[in-house]
CSV table of C-alpha atoms in Angstrom, one decimal:
chain,number,residue,atom,x,y,z
A,292,MET,CA,38.9,-56.3,192.6
A,293,ASP,CA,35.3,-56.7,193.9
A,294,PHE,CA,34.7,-53.6,195.9
A,295,ARG,CA,32.1,-55.5,198.0
A,296,LEU,CA,34.9,-57.6,199.4
A,297,LYS,CA,36.9,-54.5,200.3
A,298,VAL,CA,33.8,-53.2,202.1
A,299,PHE,CA,33.3,-56.6,203.9
A,300,TYR,CA,37.0,-56.7,204.8
A,301,THR,CA,36.9,-53.2,206.3
A,302,VAL,CA,33.8,-53.9,208.3
A,303,ALA,CA,35.2,-57.2,209.5
A,304,LEU,CA,38.3,-55.6,210.8
A,305,ARG,CA,36.6,-52.6,212.5
A,306,LEU,CA,33.3,-54.4,213.5
A,307,ASN,CA,31.7,-51.0,213.0
A,308,PHE,CA,29.7,-49.8,210.0
A,309,THR,CA,30.3,-46.1,210.7
A,310,LYS,CA,34.0,-46.5,211.0
A,311,ALA,CA,34.1,-48.6,207.8
A,312,ALA,CA,32.1,-46.0,205.9
A,313,THR,CA,34.5,-43.2,207.0
A,314,GLU,CA,37.5,-45.2,206.1
A,315,LEU,CA,36.1,-46.1,202.6
A,316,TYR,CA,34.7,-42.6,201.9
A,317,ILE,CA,31.2,-43.9,201.3
A,318,SER,CA,27.9,-43.6,203.2
A,319,GLN,CA,26.9,-46.0,205.9
A,320,PRO,CA,23.8,-47.1,203.9
A,321,ALA,CA,26.2,-47.9,201.0
A,322,VAL,CA,28.2,-50.1,203.4
A,323,SER,CA,25.1,-51.9,204.5
A,324,LYS,CA,24.0,-52.4,200.9
A,325,HIS,CA,27.3,-54.0,199.8
A,326,ILE,CA,27.2,-56.3,202.8
A,327,GLN,CA,23.6,-57.2,202.1
A,328,GLU,CA,24.5,-58.0,198.4
A,329,LEU,CA,27.3,-60.3,199.6
A,330,GLU,CA,25.0,-62.1,202.0
A,331,GLU,CA,22.4,-62.5,199.2
A,332,THR,CA,25.1,-63.8,196.8
A,333,TYR,CA,26.3,-66.5,199.2
A,334,LYS,CA,22.9,-67.0,200.8
A,335,ILE,CA,24.3,-66.8,204.3
A,336,LYS,CA,24.7,-64.3,207.0
A,337,LEU,CA,28.2,-62.8,207.4
A,338,PHE,CA,27.5,-60.7,210.5
A,339,GLU,CA,25.5,-61.1,213.7
A,340,ARG,CA,23.8,-57.8,214.6
A,341,ASN,CA,23.0,-57.2,218.3
A,342,GLY,CA,21.8,-53.6,218.6
A,343,SER,CA,24.7,-51.3,217.7
A,344,LYS,CA,27.3,-54.1,218.0
A,345,ILE,CA,28.2,-56.6,215.3
A,346,ALA,CA,30.3,-59.8,215.2
A,347,LEU,CA,31.4,-62.1,212.4
A,348,THR,CA,29.4,-65.3,211.9
A,349,PRO,CA,31.4,-68.6,211.3
A,350,ALA,CA,30.7,-68.0,207.6
A,351,GLY,CA,32.0,-64.4,208.0
A,352,GLU,CA,35.2,-65.7,209.6
A,353,ILE,CA,35.8,-68.0,206.6
A,354,LEU,CA,35.2,-65.2,204.1
A,355,LEU,CA,37.6,-62.9,206.0
A,356,LYS,CA,40.3,-65.6,205.8
A,357,HIS,CA,39.9,-65.9,202.0
A,358,THR,CA,39.6,-62.2,201.5
A,359,LYS,CA,42.9,-61.6,203.3
A,360,SER,CA,44.5,-64.1,200.9
A,361,ILE,CA,42.9,-62.5,197.8
A,362,PHE,CA,44.2,-59.0,198.8
A,363,GLU,CA,47.6,-60.5,199.4
A,364,ILE,CA,47.6,-61.9,195.9
A,365,TYR,CA,46.5,-58.6,194.4
A,366,ARG,CA,49.3,-56.8,196.3
A,367,GLU,CA,51.9,-59.2,194.8
A,368,ILE,CA,50.4,-58.9,191.3
A,369,ASP,CA,50.6,-55.1,191.5
A,370,PHE,CA,54.2,-55.1,192.6
A,371,ASP,CA,55.5,-57.9,190.4
A,372,LEU,CA,54.0,-56.5,187.2
A,373,SER,CA,55.1,-53.0,188.0
A,374,SER,CA,58.7,-54.3,188.2
A,375,PHE,CA,58.6,-54.5,184.4
A,376,ILE,CA,58.4,-50.7,184.3
A,377,ASP,CA,60.6,-48.0,185.9
A,378,ASN,CA,58.3,-47.1,188.7
A,379,ARG,CA,57.3,-49.9,191.0
A,380,GLN,CA,53.7,-49.8,192.5
A,381,GLY,CA,51.9,-51.5,195.3
A,382,LEU,CA,50.7,-51.2,198.9
A,383,LEU,CA,52.9,-51.9,201.9
A,384,ARG,CA,51.1,-52.2,205.2
A,385,LEU,CA,53.6,-51.5,208.0
A,386,GLY,CA,53.2,-51.6,211.7
A,387,ALA,CA,55.4,-49.8,214.3
A,388,SER,CA,55.3,-49.7,218.1
A,389,THR,CA,54.9,-46.3,219.7
A,390,THR,CA,58.5,-45.2,220.3
A,391,ILE,CA,59.6,-46.3,216.8
A,392,SER,CA,56.7,-44.7,215.0
A,393,GLN,CA,57.2,-41.4,216.8
A,394,TYR,CA,61.0,-41.1,216.8
A,395,ILE,CA,62.6,-43.6,214.5
A,396,ILE,CA,60.7,-44.5,211.4
A,397,SER,CA,59.7,-41.1,209.9
A,398,PRO,CA,63.1,-40.4,208.1
A,399,VAL,CA,63.1,-43.9,206.7
A,400,LEU,CA,59.6,-43.5,205.3
A,401,ALA,CA,60.5,-40.2,203.8
A,402,ARG,CA,63.5,-41.6,202.0
A,403,PHE,CA,61.6,-44.7,200.9
A,404,HIS,CA,58.9,-42.4,199.4
A,405,GLN,CA,61.5,-40.3,197.5
A,406,LYS,CA,62.8,-43.5,195.9
A,407,GLN,CA,59.5,-45.3,195.4
A,408,GLN,CA,56.9,-42.6,194.9
A,409,ASP,CA,54.2,-45.0,193.5
A,410,ILE,CA,54.4,-47.4,196.5
A,411,LYS,CA,51.8,-46.5,199.1
A,412,VAL,CA,52.6,-47.1,202.7
A,413,ASN,CA,50.0,-47.5,205.4
A,414,LEU,CA,51.4,-47.2,208.9
A,415,LEU,CA,49.6,-48.8,211.8
A,416,ASN,CA,50.6,-47.6,215.3
A,417,GLY,CA,50.3,-49.6,218.5
A,418,ASN,CA,52.2,-51.3,221.3
A,419,THR,CA,54.4,-54.4,220.6
A,420,GLU,CA,51.7,-56.9,221.4
A,421,GLN,CA,49.2,-55.2,219.1
A,422,ILE,CA,51.7,-55.0,216.2
A,423,GLU,CA,52.6,-58.7,216.6
A,424,ASN,CA,48.9,-59.6,216.6
A,425,SER,CA,48.3,-57.5,213.4
A,426,LEU,CA,51.2,-59.3,211.7
A,427,ILE,CA,49.8,-62.8,212.7
A,428,ASN,CA,46.4,-61.7,211.5
A,429,LYS,CA,47.9,-60.6,208.2
A,430,GLU,CA,46.7,-57.0,208.6
A,431,ILE,CA,50.3,-55.9,208.0
A,432,GLU,CA,53.3,-57.3,206.1
A,433,ILE,CA,56.1,-55.9,208.3
A,434,GLY,CA,56.3,-54.7,211.9
A,435,ILE,CA,59.0,-52.8,213.8
A,436,VAL,CA,58.8,-53.4,217.5
A,437,GLU,CA,60.6,-52.6,220.8
A,438,GLY,CA,60.3,-56.0,222.4
A,439,GLN,CA,61.0,-59.6,221.4
A,440,THR,CA,58.4,-62.0,222.7
A,441,LYS,CA,59.7,-65.0,220.8
A,442,ASN,CA,56.4,-65.8,219.1
A,443,GLN,CA,57.1,-69.1,217.2
A,444,SER,CA,55.4,-67.9,214.0
A,445,ILE,CA,57.4,-64.6,213.8
A,446,LYS,CA,60.9,-63.9,212.5
A,447,TYR,CA,62.8,-61.3,214.6
A,448,ILE,CA,65.6,-59.4,212.9
A,449,PRO,CA,67.7,-57.1,215.2
A,450,PHE,CA,67.5,-53.6,213.7
A,451,LEU,CA,68.8,-50.8,215.9
A,452,LYS,CA,70.3,-50.6,219.4
A,453,ASP,CA,68.6,-48.5,222.0
A,454,GLU,CA,69.2,-47.6,225.6
A,455,LEU,CA,66.5,-46.9,228.3
A,456,VAL,CA,67.5,-44.2,230.8
A,457,LEU,CA,66.0,-43.1,234.0
A,458,VAL,CA,64.7,-39.5,233.6
A,459,CYS,CA,62.9,-36.9,235.6
A,460,ASN,CA,62.0,-33.2,235.7
A,461,ASN,CA,65.1,-30.9,235.9
A,462,LYS,CA,63.6,-29.3,239.0
A,463,ASN,CA,63.5,-32.6,240.9
A,464,PRO,CA,66.0,-32.5,243.9
A,465,VAL,CA,67.2,-36.0,243.2
A,466,VAL,CA,69.1,-34.7,240.1
A,467,GLN,CA,71.7,-33.5,242.6
A,468,GLN,CA,72.7,-37.1,243.3
A,469,ASN,CA,75.6,-38.5,241.3
A,470,GLU,CA,74.0,-42.0,241.2
A,471,ILE,CA,70.8,-43.7,242.2
A,472,SER,CA,71.1,-46.9,244.1
A,473,LEU,CA,68.9,-49.9,243.4
A,474,GLU,CA,67.4,-49.5,246.8
A,475,ASP,CA,66.6,-45.9,246.1
A,476,LEU,CA,64.5,-46.9,243.1
A,477,LYS,CA,61.9,-48.4,245.4
A,478,SER,CA,61.3,-45.0,247.1
A,479,LEU,CA,60.7,-43.1,243.8
A,480,LYS,CA,57.4,-42.6,242.1
A,481,PHE,CA,57.2,-44.0,238.6
A,482,ILE,CA,55.2,-43.5,235.4
A,483,THR,CA,55.2,-46.6,233.2
A,484,ARG,CA,53.8,-47.8,229.9
A,485,GLU,CA,50.8,-50.1,229.8
A,486,ARG,CA,50.8,-53.9,229.8
A,487,GLY,CA,51.7,-55.2,226.3
A,488,SER,CA,54.3,-52.5,225.8
A,489,GLY,CA,57.7,-53.7,224.6
A,490,THR,CA,59.4,-51.0,226.7
A,491,LEU,CA,57.8,-52.2,229.9
A,492,GLU,CA,58.7,-55.8,229.1
A,493,VAL,CA,62.4,-54.8,228.6
A,494,ILE,CA,62.4,-52.8,231.9
A,495,GLU,CA,60.9,-55.7,233.8
A,496,TYR,CA,63.5,-58.1,232.5
A,497,ALA,CA,66.5,-55.8,233.2
A,498,LEU,CA,65.3,-55.1,236.8
A,499,LYS,CA,64.8,-58.8,237.4
A,500,GLN,CA,68.5,-59.3,236.6
A,501,VAL,CA,69.4,-57.1,239.6
A,502,ASP,CA,66.8,-58.6,241.9
A,503,VAL,CA,64.3,-55.8,241.6
A,504,LYS,CA,60.7,-56.6,240.7
A,505,ILE,CA,58.5,-54.1,238.9
A,506,SER,CA,56.0,-54.6,241.8
A,507,ASP,CA,58.7,-53.2,244.2
A,508,LEU,CA,58.4,-49.8,242.5
A,509,GLN,CA,55.9,-47.2,243.4
A,510,ILE,CA,54.0,-46.9,240.1
A,511,GLU,CA,51.8,-43.8,240.3
A,512,MET,CA,50.2,-44.2,236.8
A,513,GLN,CA,50.4,-46.3,233.6
A,514,LEU,CA,50.1,-44.3,230.4
A,515,GLY,CA,49.5,-45.4,226.9
A,516,SER,CA,52.1,-43.3,225.0
A,517,THR,CA,55.7,-42.0,225.3
A,518,GLU,CA,54.5,-38.4,224.7
A,519,SER,CA,52.0,-38.6,227.6
A,520,ILE,CA,54.7,-39.9,229.9
A,521,LYS,CA,57.0,-37.0,229.0
A,522,SER,CA,54.3,-34.5,229.5
A,523,TYR,CA,53.5,-36.0,232.9
A,524,LEU,CA,57.2,-36.0,234.0
A,525,LEU,CA,57.5,-32.3,233.0
A,526,ASN,CA,54.6,-31.5,235.4
A,527,SER,CA,55.4,-33.8,238.3
A,528,ASP,CA,58.1,-35.2,240.5
A,529,CYS,CA,57.9,-38.7,239.0
A,530,PHE,CA,60.5,-40.8,237.2
A,531,ALA,CA,60.4,-43.1,234.2
A,532,PHE,CA,62.7,-45.3,232.2
A,533,MET,CA,62.5,-44.1,228.6
A,534,SER,CA,64.2,-44.6,225.3
A,535,ILE,CA,67.2,-42.3,224.7
A,536,HIS,CA,65.7,-41.7,221.2
A,537,ALA,CA,62.4,-40.5,222.7
A,538,VAL,CA,63.9,-38.0,225.1
A,539,SER,CA,66.9,-36.7,223.2
A,540,LYS,CA,65.3,-33.3,222.5
A,541,GLU,CA,64.2,-32.8,226.2
A,542,LEU,CA,67.7,-33.8,227.4
A,543,GLN,CA,69.4,-31.4,225.1
A,544,ASN,CA,67.1,-28.6,226.3
A,545,ASN,CA,67.6,-29.6,229.9
A,546,GLU,CA,63.9,-30.0,230.4
A,547,LEU,CA,64.5,-33.6,231.5
A,548,MET,CA,67.6,-35.0,233.2
A,549,ALA,CA,69.0,-38.5,232.9
A,550,LEU,CA,70.2,-40.2,236.0
A,551,ASP,CA,72.7,-43.0,236.4
A,552,VAL,CA,71.5,-46.1,238.3
A,553,GLU,CA,74.0,-48.2,240.2
A,554,ASN,CA,74.8,-51.5,238.4
A,555,LEU,CA,71.9,-51.1,236.0
A,556,ALA,CA,72.2,-50.6,232.2
A,557,ILE,CA,69.1,-51.2,230.2
A,558,GLU,CA,69.9,-51.9,226.5
A,559,ARG,CA,67.8,-53.4,223.9
A,560,TYR,CA,67.3,-53.8,220.1
A,561,PHE,CA,64.5,-52.7,218.0
A,562,TYR,CA,63.3,-55.6,215.8
A,563,ILE,CA,61.9,-55.9,212.3
A,564,ILE,CA,59.3,-58.6,212.4
A,565,THR,CA,57.8,-60.7,209.5
A,566,LEU,CA,55.9,-63.9,209.5
A,567,LEU,CA,58.3,-66.9,209.6
A,568,GLY,CA,58.7,-68.4,206.1
A,569,LYS,CA,56.7,-65.6,204.5
A,570,SER,CA,58.4,-63.1,202.2
A,571,ASP,CA,57.3,-60.9,199.4
A,572,PRO,CA,59.3,-58.6,197.1
A,573,LEU,CA,57.8,-55.3,198.4
A,574,SER,CA,58.6,-56.2,202.0
A,575,GLU,CA,62.1,-57.1,201.1
A,576,LEU,CA,62.5,-53.8,199.2
A,577,PHE,CA,61.5,-51.9,202.3
A,578,ILE,CA,63.8,-53.9,204.6
A,579,GLN,CA,66.7,-53.2,202.1
A,580,ASN,CA,65.8,-49.5,202.4
A,581,ILE,CA,66.0,-49.6,206.2
A,582,SER,CA,69.3,-51.4,206.2
A,583,SER,CA,70.9,-48.9,203.7
A,584,PHE,CA,69.6,-45.9,205.7
A,585,TYR,CA,71.2,-47.1,208.9
A,586,ASN,CA,74.2,-48.9,207.2
A,587,LEU,CA,73.1,-52.2,208.6
A,588,LYS,CA,73.7,-55.7,207.4
A,589,LEU,CA,70.3,-57.4,207.8
């Protein structure tokens, strides 16, 4: 593999020479040298430089497209040839949305590593929209997400059932109520995830079914992670709809309390996502591992 292409690929994804140097464990001048050599080889500029900012030129966009394809072929070569020996090798680039990466996927990764110690897994974390974009851009081979946006180029495989529950601090006086009415929801202060979050998408859809708009709620703040929402709840009188997987420990310790909402049950599936019509043996091996771990028929 031409290391210069790896340098180019990393810079093209990060659009930052310093970050690329850190990721590749080389100096920034070395990154610049490799890019310069490529530009001299092809006799064309690959990046536009504007002060501290850089952007791909049209030629750079084309080279990035081909580089992604080259690295994909290398991955398949490594895996296919390693299948002739006992220990399979290769690189699996996996993406998982926030709730899944923090509370669901770790035991699966641990067991996969025990069985396939020579397969390296890179895990990208982000919200559902970010993970889907990474899959479409071929930056990952598999994603596991909280929402299902029905992107036409993505195959969605139902993976694990989840429930979103209304939770608040155990000191909140509302916990004395047996049930919260739909009208009561409008008077509560909420913390929600950011736009692009699969969790927020599911909450909006469920509320819409009972004629409640997300705009009807008093949203005090939008936060970018489940952990930050939990921390906020523990130090405020706010409420949030959260995955039962994400708050199980806090519910067991009575730090947070789950409240029933009249005529409202928010259930969803987590989804394994791959590009439609695109499959490779390493991805299939990982999906088989997930299905056996949770006794699923995928």
